[in-house]
Amino acid sequence: MIKLGIIGTGGMAHLHAKNFRNIRGVEIATCCDIVKKKARAFANTHEIPSYHTDYEQMLQDELLDAVSIVVNDKFHAVITIAAMKKRLHVFCEKPPGIDLEECGAILAAQRRSGKLLQVGHEMRYSKLLQSAKEKIASGLIGQVQMMVFQEFRFPLLPGWRQTGKTGGVMLEKNSHFFDLFNWFADSEPVKAV
């Protein structure tokens, strides 16, 4: 049984809890939020046996195998690195860090830990986009020369996403599309302008 802790209890965390509950062999053992009332309510809603208000205390106290990090972007790196130092597997919402320095530090911590790190690029698991990937890989549309992605949606939610501490819309939203382009092309860019 994999014992999992969820760090952050906002809207996306509820989706994480629901999905982790559907995975055989995973037990959500604890959760954490800096607001005690939110941590307790999340634990009660998802029938999680314990909760914390300090992720460092949670990492110290609990016998965990993995954590799911679902907090504001500006905290992804520091919490991911702390979890990796505790030799835990990490699922982190994207972006893993808000600049190259943070991302480099995360990768170094992951290498030292030898544990798995997965970033929440869930669009790769969309049936529609998996079908597009298969068609590209099969050569059905020939050699891809250019990719454009258009998404019609509401503006980013107000609040912390508007603070400038997210890496901006390029990381907060467009990181999905850059990930898809790399995946579709089975390559990484050699030049960016």
mmCIF file of C-alpha atoms in Angstrom:
data_model
loop_
_atom_site.group_PDB
_atom_site.id
_atom_site.type_symbol
_atom_site.label_atom_id
_atom_site.label_comp_id
_atom_site.label_asym_id
_atom_site.label_seq_id
_atom_site.Cartn_x
_atom_site.Cartn_y
_atom_site.Cartn_z
ATOM 1 C CA MET A 1 0.000 0.000 0.000
ATOM 2 C CA ILE A 2 1.384 3.424 -0.999
ATOM 3 C CA LYS A 3 0.809 5.984 1.754
ATOM 4 C CA LEU A 4 0.212 9.425 0.237
ATOM 5 C CA GLY A 5 0.042 12.916 1.685
ATOM 6 C CA ILE A 6 -1.672 15.806 -0.101
ATOM 7 C CA ILE A 7 -0.149 19.246 0.477
ATOM 8 C CA GLY A 8 -2.622 22.024 -0.265
ATOM 9 C CA THR A 9 -6.398 21.691 -0.008
ATOM 10 C CA GLY A 10 -7.740 24.125 -2.626
ATOM 11 C CA GLY A 11 -9.963 23.283 -5.579
ATOM 12 C CA MET A 12 -7.454 21.173 -7.516
ATOM 13 C CA ALA A 13 -6.607 19.144 -4.378
ATOM 14 C CA HIS A 14 -10.186 17.814 -4.268
ATOM 15 C CA LEU A 15 -9.705 16.456 -7.786
ATOM 16 C CA HIS A 16 -6.401 14.886 -6.739
ATOM 17 C CA ALA A 17 -8.032 13.227 -3.718
ATOM 18 C CA LYS A 18 -10.891 11.870 -5.822
ATOM 19 C CA ASN A 19 -8.511 10.471 -8.441
ATOM 20 C CA PHE A 20 -6.054 8.975 -5.943
ATOM 21 C CA ARG A 21 -8.978 7.233 -4.235
ATOM 22 C CA ASN A 22 -9.632 5.438 -7.543
ATOM 23 C CA ILE A 23 -6.116 3.979 -7.686
ATOM 24 C CA ARG A 24 -5.875 0.531 -6.129
ATOM 25 C CA GLY A 25 -3.006 0.334 -3.653
ATOM 26 C CA VAL A 26 -2.994 4.034 -2.703
ATOM 27 C CA GLU A 27 -4.080 5.257 0.721
ATOM 28 C CA ILE A 28 -4.382 8.987 1.393
ATOM 29 C CA ALA A 29 -2.857 9.024 4.873
ATOM 30 C CA THR A 30 -2.749 12.755 5.598
ATOM 31 C CA CYS A 31 -3.214 16.231 4.191
ATOM 32 C CA CYS A 32 -1.824 19.666 4.903
ATOM 33 C CA ASP A 33 -2.953 23.265 4.576
ATOM 34 C CA ILE A 34 -1.655 26.357 6.360
ATOM 35 C CA VAL A 35 -5.260 27.181 7.296
ATOM 36 C CA LYS A 36 -6.245 24.678 9.995
ATOM 37 C CA LYS A 37 -9.972 24.962 9.272
ATOM 38 C CA LYS A 38 -9.364 24.099 5.583
ATOM 39 C CA ALA A 39 -7.050 21.189 6.438
ATOM 40 C CA ARG A 40 -9.594 19.730 8.884
ATOM 41 C CA ALA A 41 -12.512 20.175 6.447
ATOM 42 C CA PHE A 42 -10.533 18.544 3.609
ATOM 43 C CA ALA A 43 -9.602 15.611 5.833
ATOM 44 C CA ASN A 44 -13.237 15.184 6.881
ATOM 45 C CA THR A 45 -14.570 15.464 3.317
ATOM 46 C CA HIS A 46 -12.150 12.859 1.957
ATOM 47 C CA GLU A 47 -12.046 10.645 5.085
ATOM 48 C CA ILE A 48 -8.340 11.234 5.612
ATOM 49 C CA PRO A 49 -7.208 10.116 9.084
ATOM 50 C CA SER A 50 -4.907 13.048 9.898
ATOM 51 C CA TYR A 51 -4.128 16.599 8.847
ATOM 52 C CA HIS A 52 -1.380 19.164 9.391
ATOM 53 C CA THR A 53 -0.891 22.904 9.032
ATOM 54 C CA ASP A 54 2.874 22.716 8.407
ATOM 55 C CA TYR A 55 4.185 20.596 5.534
ATOM 56 C CA GLU A 56 7.612 20.231 7.172
ATOM 57 C CA GLN A 57 5.945 18.825 10.295
ATOM 58 C CA MET A 58 3.847 16.518 8.135
ATOM 59 C CA LEU A 59 6.958 15.223 6.342
ATOM 60 C CA GLN A 60 8.622 14.683 9.722
ATOM 61 C CA ASP A 61 5.697 13.043 11.517
ATOM 62 C CA GLU A 62 4.067 10.847 8.911
ATOM 63 C CA LEU A 63 5.293 7.578 7.421
ATOM 64 C CA LEU A 64 4.690 8.401 3.770
ATOM 65 C CA ASP A 65 5.793 6.986 0.437
ATOM 66 C CA ALA A 66 4.678 9.903 -1.715
ATOM 67 C CA VAL A 67 3.173 13.384 -1.706
ATOM 68 C CA SER A 68 0.927 15.291 -4.059
ATOM 69 C CA ILE A 69 1.788 19.008 -4.088
ATOM 70 C CA VAL A 70 -1.180 21.219 -4.918
ATOM 71 C CA VAL A 71 -0.225 24.670 -3.601
ATOM 72 C CA ASN A 72 0.472 28.088 -5.131
ATOM 73 C CA ASP A 73 3.144 27.881 -7.830
ATOM 74 C CA LYS A 74 5.665 29.919 -5.856
ATOM 75 C CA PHE A 75 5.876 27.125 -3.240
ATOM 76 C CA HIS A 76 6.224 24.143 -5.611
ATOM 77 C CA ALA A 77 10.026 24.081 -5.634
ATOM 78 C CA VAL A 78 10.677 24.420 -1.908
ATOM 79 C CA ILE A 79 8.110 21.748 -0.989
ATOM 80 C CA THR A 80 9.171 19.368 -3.774
ATOM 81 C CA ILE A 81 12.818 19.636 -2.686
ATOM 82 C CA ALA A 82 11.875 19.052 0.969
ATOM 83 C CA ALA A 83 9.877 15.944 0.012
ATOM 84 C CA MET A 84 12.723 14.639 -2.151
ATOM 85 C CA LYS A 85 15.135 15.101 0.775
ATOM 86 C CA LYS A 86 12.796 12.835 2.756
ATOM 87 C CA ARG A 87 13.092 10.294 -0.080
ATOM 88 C CA LEU A 88 9.436 10.550 -1.129
ATOM 89 C CA HIS A 89 7.967 10.185 -4.592
ATOM 90 C CA VAL A 90 6.396 13.480 -5.713
ATOM 91 C CA PHE A 91 3.478 14.399 -7.941
ATOM 92 C CA CYS A 92 3.640 18.173 -8.329
ATOM 93 C CA GLU A 93 1.191 20.384 -10.115
ATOM 94 C CA LYS A 94 2.776 22.336 -12.939
ATOM 95 C CA PRO A 95 4.931 24.323 -13.165
ATOM 96 C CA PRO A 96 7.480 22.553 -10.954
ATOM 97 C CA GLY A 97 9.304 25.862 -10.395
ATOM 98 C CA ILE A 98 8.824 29.424 -11.554
ATOM 99 C CA ASP A 99 12.294 29.855 -13.060
ATOM 100 C CA LEU A 100 15.174 27.769 -14.399
ATOM 101 C CA GLU A 101 17.086 27.973 -11.119
ATOM 102 C CA GLU A 102 14.194 26.404 -9.195
ATOM 103 C CA CYS A 103 13.679 23.733 -11.843
ATOM 104 C CA GLY A 104 17.384 22.897 -11.803
ATOM 105 C CA ALA A 105 17.336 22.567 -8.012
ATOM 106 C CA ILE A 106 14.296 20.262 -8.230
ATOM 107 C CA LEU A 107 15.992 18.021 -10.804
ATOM 108 C CA ALA A 108 19.156 17.857 -8.682
ATOM 109 C CA ALA A 109 17.092 16.893 -5.600
ATOM 110 C CA GLN A 110 15.228 14.254 -7.620
ATOM 111 C CA ARG A 111 18.486 12.727 -8.870
ATOM 112 C CA ARG A 112 19.915 12.591 -5.339
ATOM 113 C CA SER A 113 16.730 11.006 -3.966
ATOM 114 C CA GLY A 114 16.347 8.391 -6.690
ATOM 115 C CA LYS A 115 12.585 8.809 -6.323
ATOM 116 C CA LEU A 116 9.980 9.520 -8.982
ATOM 117 C CA LEU A 117 8.908 13.053 -9.852
ATOM 118 C CA GLN A 118 5.876 13.623 -12.030
ATOM 119 C CA VAL A 119 4.662 17.065 -13.051
ATOM 120 C CA GLY A 120 0.925 17.536 -13.596
ATOM 121 C CA HIS A 121 0.793 17.723 -17.377
ATOM 122 C CA GLU A 122 -2.515 15.896 -17.483
ATOM 123 C CA MET A 123 -3.326 16.904 -21.050
ATOM 124 C CA ARG A 124 -1.130 14.006 -22.240
ATOM 125 C CA TYR A 125 -3.793 11.685 -20.818
ATOM 126 C CA SER A 126 -6.683 13.232 -22.763
ATOM 127 C CA LYS A 127 -8.118 10.719 -25.250
ATOM 128 C CA LEU A 128 -8.365 13.462 -27.873
ATOM 129 C CA LEU A 129 -4.713 14.480 -27.518
ATOM 130 C CA GLN A 130 -3.512 10.866 -27.307
ATOM 131 C CA SER A 131 -5.324 10.253 -30.597
ATOM 132 C CA ALA A 132 -3.586 13.295 -32.122
ATOM 133 C CA LYS A 133 -0.221 11.962 -30.911
ATOM 134 C CA GLU A 134 -0.929 8.547 -32.469
ATOM 135 C CA LYS A 135 -1.896 10.117 -35.814
ATOM 136 C CA ILE A 136 1.250 12.233 -35.866
ATOM 137 C CA ALA A 137 3.457 9.267 -34.895
ATOM 138 C CA SER A 138 1.877 7.052 -37.582
ATOM 139 C CA GLY A 139 2.787 9.563 -40.290
ATOM 140 C CA LEU A 140 -0.880 9.993 -41.227
ATOM 141 C CA ILE A 141 -0.461 13.743 -41.687
ATOM 142 C CA GLY A 142 3.115 13.683 -42.950
ATOM 143 C CA GLN A 143 6.041 15.418 -41.309
ATOM 144 C CA VAL A 144 4.891 18.111 -38.911
ATOM 145 C CA GLN A 145 6.349 21.490 -39.829
ATOM 146 C CA MET A 146 4.452 23.764 -37.477
ATOM 147 C CA MET A 147 2.101 23.475 -34.499
ATOM 148 C CA VAL A 148 -0.498 25.943 -33.269
ATOM 149 C CA PHE A 149 -2.788 25.412 -30.311
ATOM 150 C CA GLN A 150 -5.867 27.533 -29.693
ATOM 151 C CA GLU A 151 -7.894 27.313 -26.552
ATOM 152 C CA PHE A 152 -11.067 29.241 -25.919
ATOM 153 C CA ARG A 153 -11.561 29.671 -22.212
ATOM 154 C CA PHE A 154 -12.273 32.077 -19.410
ATOM 155 C CA PRO A 155 -9.467 34.285 -18.038
ATOM 156 C CA LEU A 156 -7.209 32.902 -15.321
ATOM 157 C CA LEU A 157 -8.899 32.871 -11.961
ATOM 158 C CA PRO A 158 -8.363 35.948 -9.801
ATOM 159 C CA GLY A 159 -6.286 35.706 -6.643
ATOM 160 C CA TRP A 160 -2.789 34.289 -6.364
ATOM 161 C CA ARG A 161 -2.613 33.589 -10.104
ATOM 162 C CA GLN A 162 -2.652 37.347 -10.675
ATOM 163 C CA THR A 163 0.154 38.163 -8.222
ATOM 164 C CA GLY A 164 3.107 37.701 -10.568
ATOM 165 C CA LYS A 165 4.432 34.922 -8.304
ATOM 166 C CA THR A 166 3.339 32.203 -10.708
ATOM 167 C CA GLY A 167 5.829 32.686 -13.517
ATOM 168 C CA GLY A 168 3.023 34.330 -15.483
ATOM 169 C CA VAL A 169 0.654 32.899 -18.035
ATOM 170 C CA MET A 170 3.565 31.235 -19.880
ATOM 171 C CA LEU A 171 4.072 28.860 -16.945
ATOM 172 C CA GLU A 172 0.634 28.876 -15.389
ATOM 173 C CA LYS A 173 -1.232 27.929 -18.567
ATOM 174 C CA ASN A 174 0.964 27.778 -21.670
ATOM 175 C CA SER A 175 3.295 25.226 -20.087
ATOM 176 C CA HIS A 176 0.653 22.658 -21.049
ATOM 177 C CA PHE A 177 0.958 23.584 -24.703
ATOM 178 C CA PHE A 178 4.753 23.617 -24.718
ATOM 179 C CA ASP A 179 4.669 20.165 -23.141
ATOM 180 C CA LEU A 180 2.239 18.956 -25.807
ATOM 181 C CA PHE A 181 4.358 20.384 -28.636
ATOM 182 C CA ASN A 182 7.461 18.614 -27.324
ATOM 183 C CA TRP A 183 5.478 15.397 -26.903
ATOM 184 C CA PHE A 184 3.855 15.565 -30.344
ATOM 185 C CA ALA A 185 7.189 16.319 -32.009
ATOM 186 C CA ASP A 186 9.019 13.754 -29.862
ATOM 187 C CA SER A 187 11.673 16.431 -29.534
ATOM 188 C CA GLU A 188 12.647 19.509 -27.582
ATOM 189 C CA PRO A 189 13.195 22.933 -29.131
ATOM 190 C CA VAL A 190 16.682 23.800 -30.274
ATOM 191 C CA LYS A 191 15.962 27.530 -30.369
ATOM 192 C CA ALA A 192 13.390 29.865 -28.851
ATOM 193 C CA VAL A 193 12.724 33.466 -29.930
#
